[in-house]
Amino acid sequence: MAGHSKWANIKHRKGAQDAKRGKVFTKIIKEIYVAVKESGSDHNTNPRLRLAMQNAKGVNMPKDTVQRAIKKAAGDDAKNYIEVTYEGYAPFGVAVFIECTTDNINRTVADVRAIFNKSGGELGKNGSLEFLFSRKGMFLIDDSEFESSMEDIEMELIDFGLEELEVEENICSIICDFEKFGIMQEQLVKMGLKIHSAQIQRVPNNTKELDLENSVKIMRIIEKFEEHDDVQHVFHNLYISPQLIVEINE
């Protein structure tokens, strides 16, 4: 993927999550609700719920909070959340793909459109940007948990769909094809590795590189989407440079 550092995007997202832990908890609770409504409250037979619980553990969400969310989601009076996606362009032609979980679609689409319009961007039609991204499974693991060498880990995971493995600042990012997500997750658990985050990401096939000033402007727009209560994930094709990471985290 020419000119694109997956790690830079992962690193940025992880930093944003760490800085807004309360928001992260809310997003995971919504994921629990959707998972329970979809396939029940038994994590042994519900892989999506198992994944949500795993991510909750990765961000140190209290166990009682997780269990309360599962119990409430299984109740007759639980909110009925719907998953929707929106696609559009920010200024300078930067593509933005937004995944939401909402109990009010009219409110969500109005708010998403407003952020696009106020920033000089435009909300597009669903499916219009799908070709710009590839769906990938991404796992973040603390490399201090590896008992084997990185080379041995990599060789072992290739049979389970590993495409890339990168390590920076003690965090290992493992990337696999979307269709291999489930078997990769099972293998990592079988290897006894603590998964801090496991998600299906939309990785840009190519990135758009802007100067630092305009890149910062785009990231401020991305942050507005990420801060919205109905938004679960935001993906874009802006090139994330090391300088940009430093600038937006200051």
mmCIF file of C-alpha atoms in Angstrom:
data_model
loop_
_atom_site.group_PDB
_atom_site.id
_atom_site.type_symbol
_atom_site.label_atom_id
_atom_site.label_comp_id
_atom_site.label_asym_id
_atom_site.label_seq_id
_atom_site.Cartn_x
_atom_site.Cartn_y
_atom_site.Cartn_z
ATOM 1 C CA MET A 1 0.000 0.000 0.000
ATOM 2 C CA ALA A 2 2.126 2.742 -1.416
ATOM 3 C CA GLY A 3 3.166 5.523 0.900
ATOM 4 C CA HIS A 4 1.031 4.286 3.749
ATOM 5 C CA SER A 5 2.191 3.376 7.238
ATOM 6 C CA LYS A 6 -0.454 1.205 8.884
ATOM 7 C CA TRP A 7 1.375 1.543 12.170
ATOM 8 C CA ALA A 8 1.116 5.335 12.049
ATOM 9 C CA ASN A 9 -2.665 5.071 11.774
ATOM 10 C CA ILE A 10 -2.880 2.425 14.491
ATOM 11 C CA LYS A 11 -0.605 4.448 16.738
ATOM 12 C CA HIS A 12 -2.732 7.552 16.264
ATOM 13 C CA ARG A 13 -5.952 5.675 17.005
ATOM 14 C CA LYS A 14 -4.501 4.012 20.087
ATOM 15 C CA GLY A 15 -3.335 7.384 21.386
ATOM 16 C CA ALA A 16 -6.748 8.880 20.809
ATOM 17 C CA GLN A 17 -8.408 5.978 22.623
ATOM 18 C CA ASP A 18 -6.087 6.242 25.598
ATOM 19 C CA ALA A 19 -6.856 9.949 25.878
ATOM 20 C CA LYS A 20 -10.631 9.393 25.790
ATOM 21 C CA ARG A 21 -11.127 6.216 27.774
ATOM 22 C CA GLY A 22 -14.689 7.115 28.768
ATOM 23 C CA LYS A 23 -15.659 7.353 25.105
ATOM 24 C CA VAL A 24 -14.002 4.003 24.447
ATOM 25 C CA PHE A 25 -16.057 2.391 27.227
ATOM 26 C CA THR A 26 -19.262 3.778 25.705
ATOM 27 C CA LYS A 27 -18.368 2.410 22.268
ATOM 28 C CA ILE A 28 -17.623 -1.049 23.675
ATOM 29 C CA ILE A 29 -20.894 -1.085 25.642
ATOM 30 C CA LYS A 30 -22.756 -0.334 22.406
ATOM 31 C CA GLU A 31 -20.895 -3.174 20.723
ATOM 32 C CA ILE A 32 -21.967 -5.460 23.568
ATOM 33 C CA TYR A 33 -25.600 -4.414 23.064
ATOM 34 C CA VAL A 34 -25.464 -5.148 19.338
ATOM 35 C CA ALA A 35 -23.706 -8.480 19.893
ATOM 36 C CA VAL A 36 -26.229 -9.638 22.524
ATOM 37 C CA LYS A 37 -29.227 -8.600 20.419
ATOM 38 C CA GLU A 38 -27.697 -10.383 17.446
ATOM 39 C CA SER A 39 -26.708 -13.729 18.981
ATOM 40 C CA GLY A 40 -27.548 -13.849 22.687
ATOM 41 C CA SER A 41 -25.776 -13.239 25.975
ATOM 42 C CA ASP A 42 -23.624 -16.388 26.132
ATOM 43 C CA HIS A 43 -20.110 -15.455 25.073
ATOM 44 C CA ASN A 44 -19.291 -19.141 24.550
ATOM 45 C CA THR A 45 -21.662 -19.294 21.591
ATOM 46 C CA ASN A 46 -21.474 -15.651 20.531
ATOM 47 C CA PRO A 47 -18.106 -14.783 18.909
ATOM 48 C CA ARG A 48 -19.013 -11.134 18.493
ATOM 49 C CA LEU A 49 -19.790 -10.781 22.188
ATOM 50 C CA ARG A 50 -16.588 -12.633 23.011
ATOM 51 C CA LEU A 51 -14.672 -10.129 20.904
ATOM 52 C CA ALA A 52 -16.368 -7.161 22.608
ATOM 53 C CA MET A 53 -15.526 -8.600 26.028
ATOM 54 C CA GLN A 54 -11.936 -9.132 24.914
ATOM 55 C CA ASN A 55 -11.663 -5.501 23.808
ATOM 56 C CA ALA A 56 -13.226 -4.400 27.096
ATOM 57 C CA LYS A 57 -10.526 -6.297 28.949
ATOM 58 C CA GLY A 58 -7.867 -4.733 26.711
ATOM 59 C CA VAL A 59 -8.854 -1.225 27.836
ATOM 60 C CA ASN A 60 -9.262 -2.289 31.484
ATOM 61 C CA MET A 61 -13.016 -1.902 31.621
ATOM 62 C CA PRO A 62 -14.218 -3.218 35.012
ATOM 63 C CA LYS A 63 -15.717 -6.710 34.825
ATOM 64 C CA ASP A 64 -18.867 -5.656 36.660
ATOM 65 C CA THR A 65 -19.436 -2.912 34.063
ATOM 66 C CA VAL A 66 -19.190 -5.491 31.286
ATOM 67 C CA GLN A 67 -21.556 -7.904 33.046
ATOM 68 C CA ARG A 68 -24.102 -5.138 33.734
ATOM 69 C CA ALA A 69 -24.034 -4.173 30.068
ATOM 70 C CA ILE A 70 -24.609 -7.787 28.973
ATOM 71 C CA LYS A 71 -27.491 -8.214 31.432
ATOM 72 C CA LYS A 72 -29.096 -4.942 30.413
ATOM 73 C CA ALA A 73 -28.680 -5.718 26.704
ATOM 74 C CA ALA A 74 -30.463 -9.035 27.220
ATOM 75 C CA GLY A 75 -33.453 -7.331 28.865
ATOM 76 C CA ASP A 76 -36.745 -6.643 27.117
ATOM 77 C CA ASP A 77 -36.384 -2.893 27.631
ATOM 78 C CA ALA A 78 -32.869 -2.627 26.138
ATOM 79 C CA LYS A 79 -32.225 0.012 23.510
ATOM 80 C CA ASN A 80 -32.371 -1.225 19.940
ATOM 81 C CA TYR A 81 -29.172 -0.053 18.279
ATOM 82 C CA ILE A 82 -28.732 -0.079 14.502
ATOM 83 C CA GLU A 83 -25.397 -0.147 12.666
ATOM 84 C CA VAL A 84 -25.032 2.281 9.767
ATOM 85 C CA THR A 85 -22.155 3.629 7.686
ATOM 86 C CA TYR A 86 -21.578 6.994 6.038
ATOM 87 C CA GLU A 87 -19.048 8.006 3.407
ATOM 88 C CA GLY A 88 -17.874 11.373 2.218
ATOM 89 C CA TYR A 89 -15.018 13.700 1.444
ATOM 90 C CA ALA A 90 -13.287 16.135 3.758
ATOM 91 C CA PRO A 91 -11.471 19.159 2.241
ATOM 92 C CA PHE A 92 -8.587 18.464 -0.178
ATOM 93 C CA GLY A 93 -10.277 15.276 -1.370
ATOM 94 C CA VAL A 94 -9.556 13.207 1.754
ATOM 95 C CA ALA A 95 -11.923 10.220 1.843
ATOM 96 C CA VAL A 96 -13.713 9.541 5.151
ATOM 97 C CA PHE A 97 -15.590 6.337 6.022
ATOM 98 C CA ILE A 98 -17.671 6.395 9.227
ATOM 99 C CA GLU A 99 -19.197 3.452 11.090
ATOM 100 C CA CYS A 100 -21.984 4.289 13.551
ATOM 101 C CA THR A 101 -24.171 2.506 16.075
ATOM 102 C CA THR A 102 -27.309 4.485 16.803
ATOM 103 C CA ASP A 103 -30.828 4.341 18.207
ATOM 104 C CA ASN A 104 -31.888 7.286 16.036
ATOM 105 C CA ILE A 105 -30.757 7.251 12.388
ATOM 106 C CA ASN A 106 -32.327 10.633 11.583
ATOM 107 C CA ARG A 107 -30.303 12.311 14.325
ATOM 108 C CA THR A 108 -27.094 10.548 13.329
ATOM 109 C CA VAL A 109 -27.215 11.290 9.609
ATOM 110 C CA ALA A 110 -28.114 14.940 10.314
ATOM 111 C CA ASP A 111 -25.166 15.319 12.694
ATOM 112 C CA VAL A 112 -22.712 13.574 10.353
ATOM 113 C CA ARG A 113 -23.848 15.733 7.423
ATOM 114 C CA ALA A 114 -23.497 18.870 9.556
ATOM 115 C CA ILE A 115 -19.874 18.045 10.443
ATOM 116 C CA PHE A 116 -19.067 17.493 6.767
ATOM 117 C CA ASN A 117 -20.797 20.714 5.698
ATOM 118 C CA LYS A 118 -19.292 22.917 8.416
ATOM 119 C CA SER A 119 -15.805 21.651 7.612
ATOM 120 C CA GLY A 120 -16.095 22.278 3.867
ATOM 121 C CA GLY A 121 -16.582 18.620 3.038
ATOM 122 C CA GLU A 122 -19.499 16.674 1.632
ATOM 123 C CA LEU A 123 -21.464 13.580 2.616
ATOM 124 C CA GLY A 124 -21.582 11.106 -0.270
ATOM 125 C CA LYS A 125 -23.671 8.114 -1.275
ATOM 126 C CA ASN A 126 -23.194 4.773 0.470
ATOM 127 C CA GLY A 127 -20.807 2.600 -1.511
ATOM 128 C CA SER A 128 -19.145 5.521 -3.266
ATOM 129 C CA LEU A 129 -15.859 5.136 -1.355
ATOM 130 C CA GLU A 130 -15.857 1.392 -0.712
ATOM 131 C CA PHE A 131 -13.247 0.773 -3.416
ATOM 132 C CA LEU A 132 -10.727 3.088 -1.712
ATOM 133 C CA PHE A 133 -10.373 0.833 1.343
ATOM 134 C CA SER A 134 -9.557 -2.817 2.050
ATOM 135 C CA ARG A 135 -11.002 -4.540 5.091
ATOM 136 C CA LYS A 136 -8.324 -5.981 7.356
ATOM 137 C CA GLY A 137 -8.224 -7.657 10.732
ATOM 138 C CA MET A 138 -5.923 -5.812 13.137
ATOM 139 C CA PHE A 139 -4.729 -6.934 16.549
ATOM 140 C CA LEU A 140 -2.607 -5.009 19.040
ATOM 141 C CA ILE A 141 -0.497 -7.035 21.461
ATOM 142 C CA ASP A 142 2.146 -6.086 24.024
ATOM 143 C CA ASP A 143 5.335 -7.656 22.643
ATOM 144 C CA SER A 144 6.646 -8.286 26.177
ATOM 145 C CA GLU A 145 4.252 -11.254 26.276
ATOM 146 C CA PHE A 146 6.077 -13.059 23.470
ATOM 147 C CA GLU A 147 8.031 -16.010 24.800
ATOM 148 C CA SER A 148 9.261 -16.990 21.331
ATOM 149 C CA SER A 149 11.341 -14.825 18.992
ATOM 150 C CA MET A 150 9.500 -12.432 16.690
ATOM 151 C CA GLU A 151 10.620 -14.516 13.708
ATOM 152 C CA ASP A 152 9.104 -17.680 15.204
ATOM 153 C CA ILE A 153 5.869 -15.848 16.008
ATOM 154 C CA GLU A 154 5.669 -14.545 12.469
ATOM 155 C CA MET A 155 6.295 -17.976 10.936
ATOM 156 C CA GLU A 156 3.633 -19.554 13.142
ATOM 157 C CA LEU A 157 1.008 -16.947 12.294
ATOM 158 C CA ILE A 158 1.547 -17.067 8.534
ATOM 159 C CA ASP A 159 -0.506 -20.271 8.427
ATOM 160 C CA PHE A 160 -3.388 -18.352 10.013
ATOM 161 C CA GLY A 161 -3.465 -15.499 7.517
ATOM 162 C CA LEU A 162 -0.773 -13.121 8.761
ATOM 163 C CA GLU A 163 -0.044 -10.385 6.222
ATOM 164 C CA GLU A 164 2.076 -7.988 8.248
ATOM 165 C CA LEU A 165 3.611 -7.819 11.695
ATOM 166 C CA GLU A 166 5.138 -4.595 13.005
ATOM 167 C CA VAL A 167 6.539 -3.658 16.398
ATOM 168 C CA GLU A 168 7.023 -0.146 17.714
ATOM 169 C CA GLU A 169 7.077 1.197 21.267
ATOM 170 C CA ASN A 170 6.477 -2.312 22.700
ATOM 171 C CA ILE A 171 3.216 -2.707 20.812
ATOM 172 C CA CYS A 172 2.963 -5.371 18.130
ATOM 173 C CA SER A 173 0.420 -4.841 15.371
ATOM 174 C CA ILE A 174 -0.747 -7.977 13.591
ATOM 175 C CA ILE A 175 -2.583 -7.526 10.307
ATOM 176 C CA CYS A 176 -4.519 -10.193 8.446
ATOM 177 C CA ASP A 177 -7.116 -10.440 5.725
ATOM 178 C CA PHE A 178 -10.685 -9.706 6.834
ATOM 179 C CA GLU A 179 -11.780 -13.287 6.098
ATOM 180 C CA LYS A 180 -8.997 -14.684 8.332
ATOM 181 C CA PHE A 181 -9.946 -12.538 11.321
ATOM 182 C CA GLY A 182 -11.702 -15.296 13.255
ATOM 183 C CA ILE A 183 -9.042 -17.962 12.915
ATOM 184 C CA MET A 184 -6.281 -15.446 13.660
ATOM 185 C CA GLN A 185 -8.067 -14.383 16.842
ATOM 186 C CA GLU A 186 -8.490 -18.000 17.935
ATOM 187 C CA GLN A 187 -4.808 -18.729 17.336
ATOM 188 C CA LEU A 188 -3.607 -15.687 19.295
ATOM 189 C CA VAL A 189 -5.787 -16.733 22.229
ATOM 190 C CA LYS A 190 -4.515 -20.315 21.940
ATOM 191 C CA MET A 191 -0.959 -18.956 22.107
ATOM 192 C CA GLY A 192 -1.853 -17.296 25.413
ATOM 193 C CA LEU A 193 -1.333 -13.744 24.167
ATOM 194 C CA LYS A 194 -3.271 -10.862 25.704
ATOM 195 C CA ILE A 195 -4.997 -8.990 22.899
ATOM 196 C CA HIS A 196 -5.337 -5.308 23.775
ATOM 197 C CA SER A 197 -7.458 -4.543 20.743
ATOM 198 C CA ALA A 198 -9.003 -6.614 17.956
ATOM 199 C CA GLN A 199 -10.927 -4.864 15.219
ATOM 200 C CA ILE A 200 -11.901 -4.972 11.600
ATOM 201 C CA GLN A 201 -10.291 -1.896 10.078
ATOM 202 C CA ARG A 202 -10.720 -0.239 6.715
ATOM 203 C CA VAL A 203 -7.198 0.367 5.457
ATOM 204 C CA PRO A 204 -6.755 2.832 2.560
ATOM 205 C CA ASN A 205 -5.365 1.292 -0.611
ATOM 206 C CA ASN A 206 -3.564 4.571 -1.284
ATOM 207 C CA THR A 207 -3.115 7.677 0.847
ATOM 208 C CA LYS A 208 -3.389 11.384 0.205
ATOM 209 C CA GLU A 209 -0.406 13.374 1.440
ATOM 210 C CA LEU A 210 -0.892 17.000 2.466
ATOM 211 C CA ASP A 211 1.379 19.568 4.084
ATOM 212 C CA LEU A 212 1.468 19.590 7.882
ATOM 213 C CA GLU A 213 -0.878 22.568 8.330
ATOM 214 C CA ASN A 214 -3.647 21.099 6.182
ATOM 215 C CA SER A 215 -3.100 17.611 7.599
ATOM 216 C CA VAL A 216 -3.741 19.009 11.083
ATOM 217 C CA LYS A 217 -6.947 20.634 9.831
ATOM 218 C CA ILE A 218 -8.151 17.300 8.482
ATOM 219 C CA MET A 219 -7.324 15.498 11.722
ATOM 220 C CA ARG A 220 -9.321 18.056 13.712
ATOM 221 C CA ILE A 221 -12.305 17.218 11.486
ATOM 222 C CA ILE A 222 -11.712 13.485 12.019
ATOM 223 C CA GLU A 223 -11.671 14.118 15.770
ATOM 224 C CA LYS A 224 -15.077 15.833 15.557
ATOM 225 C CA PHE A 225 -16.504 12.690 14.013
ATOM 226 C CA GLU A 226 -14.772 10.463 16.585
ATOM 227 C CA GLU A 227 -16.161 12.529 19.465
ATOM 228 C CA HIS A 228 -19.755 12.022 18.343
ATOM 229 C CA ASP A 229 -21.609 9.614 20.628
ATOM 230 C CA ASP A 230 -23.059 7.592 17.721
ATOM 231 C CA VAL A 231 -19.735 7.088 15.922
ATOM 232 C CA GLN A 232 -17.860 3.844 16.546
ATOM 233 C CA HIS A 233 -15.003 4.087 14.027
ATOM 234 C CA VAL A 234 -13.680 6.626 11.539
ATOM 235 C CA PHE A 235 -11.395 5.625 8.675
ATOM 236 C CA HIS A 236 -9.693 7.939 6.195
ATOM 237 C CA ASN A 237 -6.967 7.966 3.577
ATOM 238 C CA LEU A 238 -4.889 10.874 4.865
ATOM 239 C CA TYR A 239 -1.204 10.009 5.163
ATOM 240 C CA ILE A 240 -0.207 10.064 8.843
ATOM 241 C CA SER A 241 3.361 11.278 9.159
ATOM 242 C CA PRO A 242 5.411 11.118 12.373
ATOM 243 C CA GLN A 243 5.349 14.921 12.461
ATOM 244 C CA LEU A 244 1.568 14.935 12.264
ATOM 245 C CA ILE A 245 1.273 12.503 15.198
ATOM 246 C CA VAL A 246 3.462 14.785 17.302
ATOM 247 C CA GLU A 247 1.519 17.882 16.288
ATOM 248 C CA ILE A 248 -1.971 16.541 17.046
ATOM 249 C CA ASN A 249 -0.931 15.019 20.368
ATOM 250 C CA GLU A 250 0.649 18.185 21.770
#
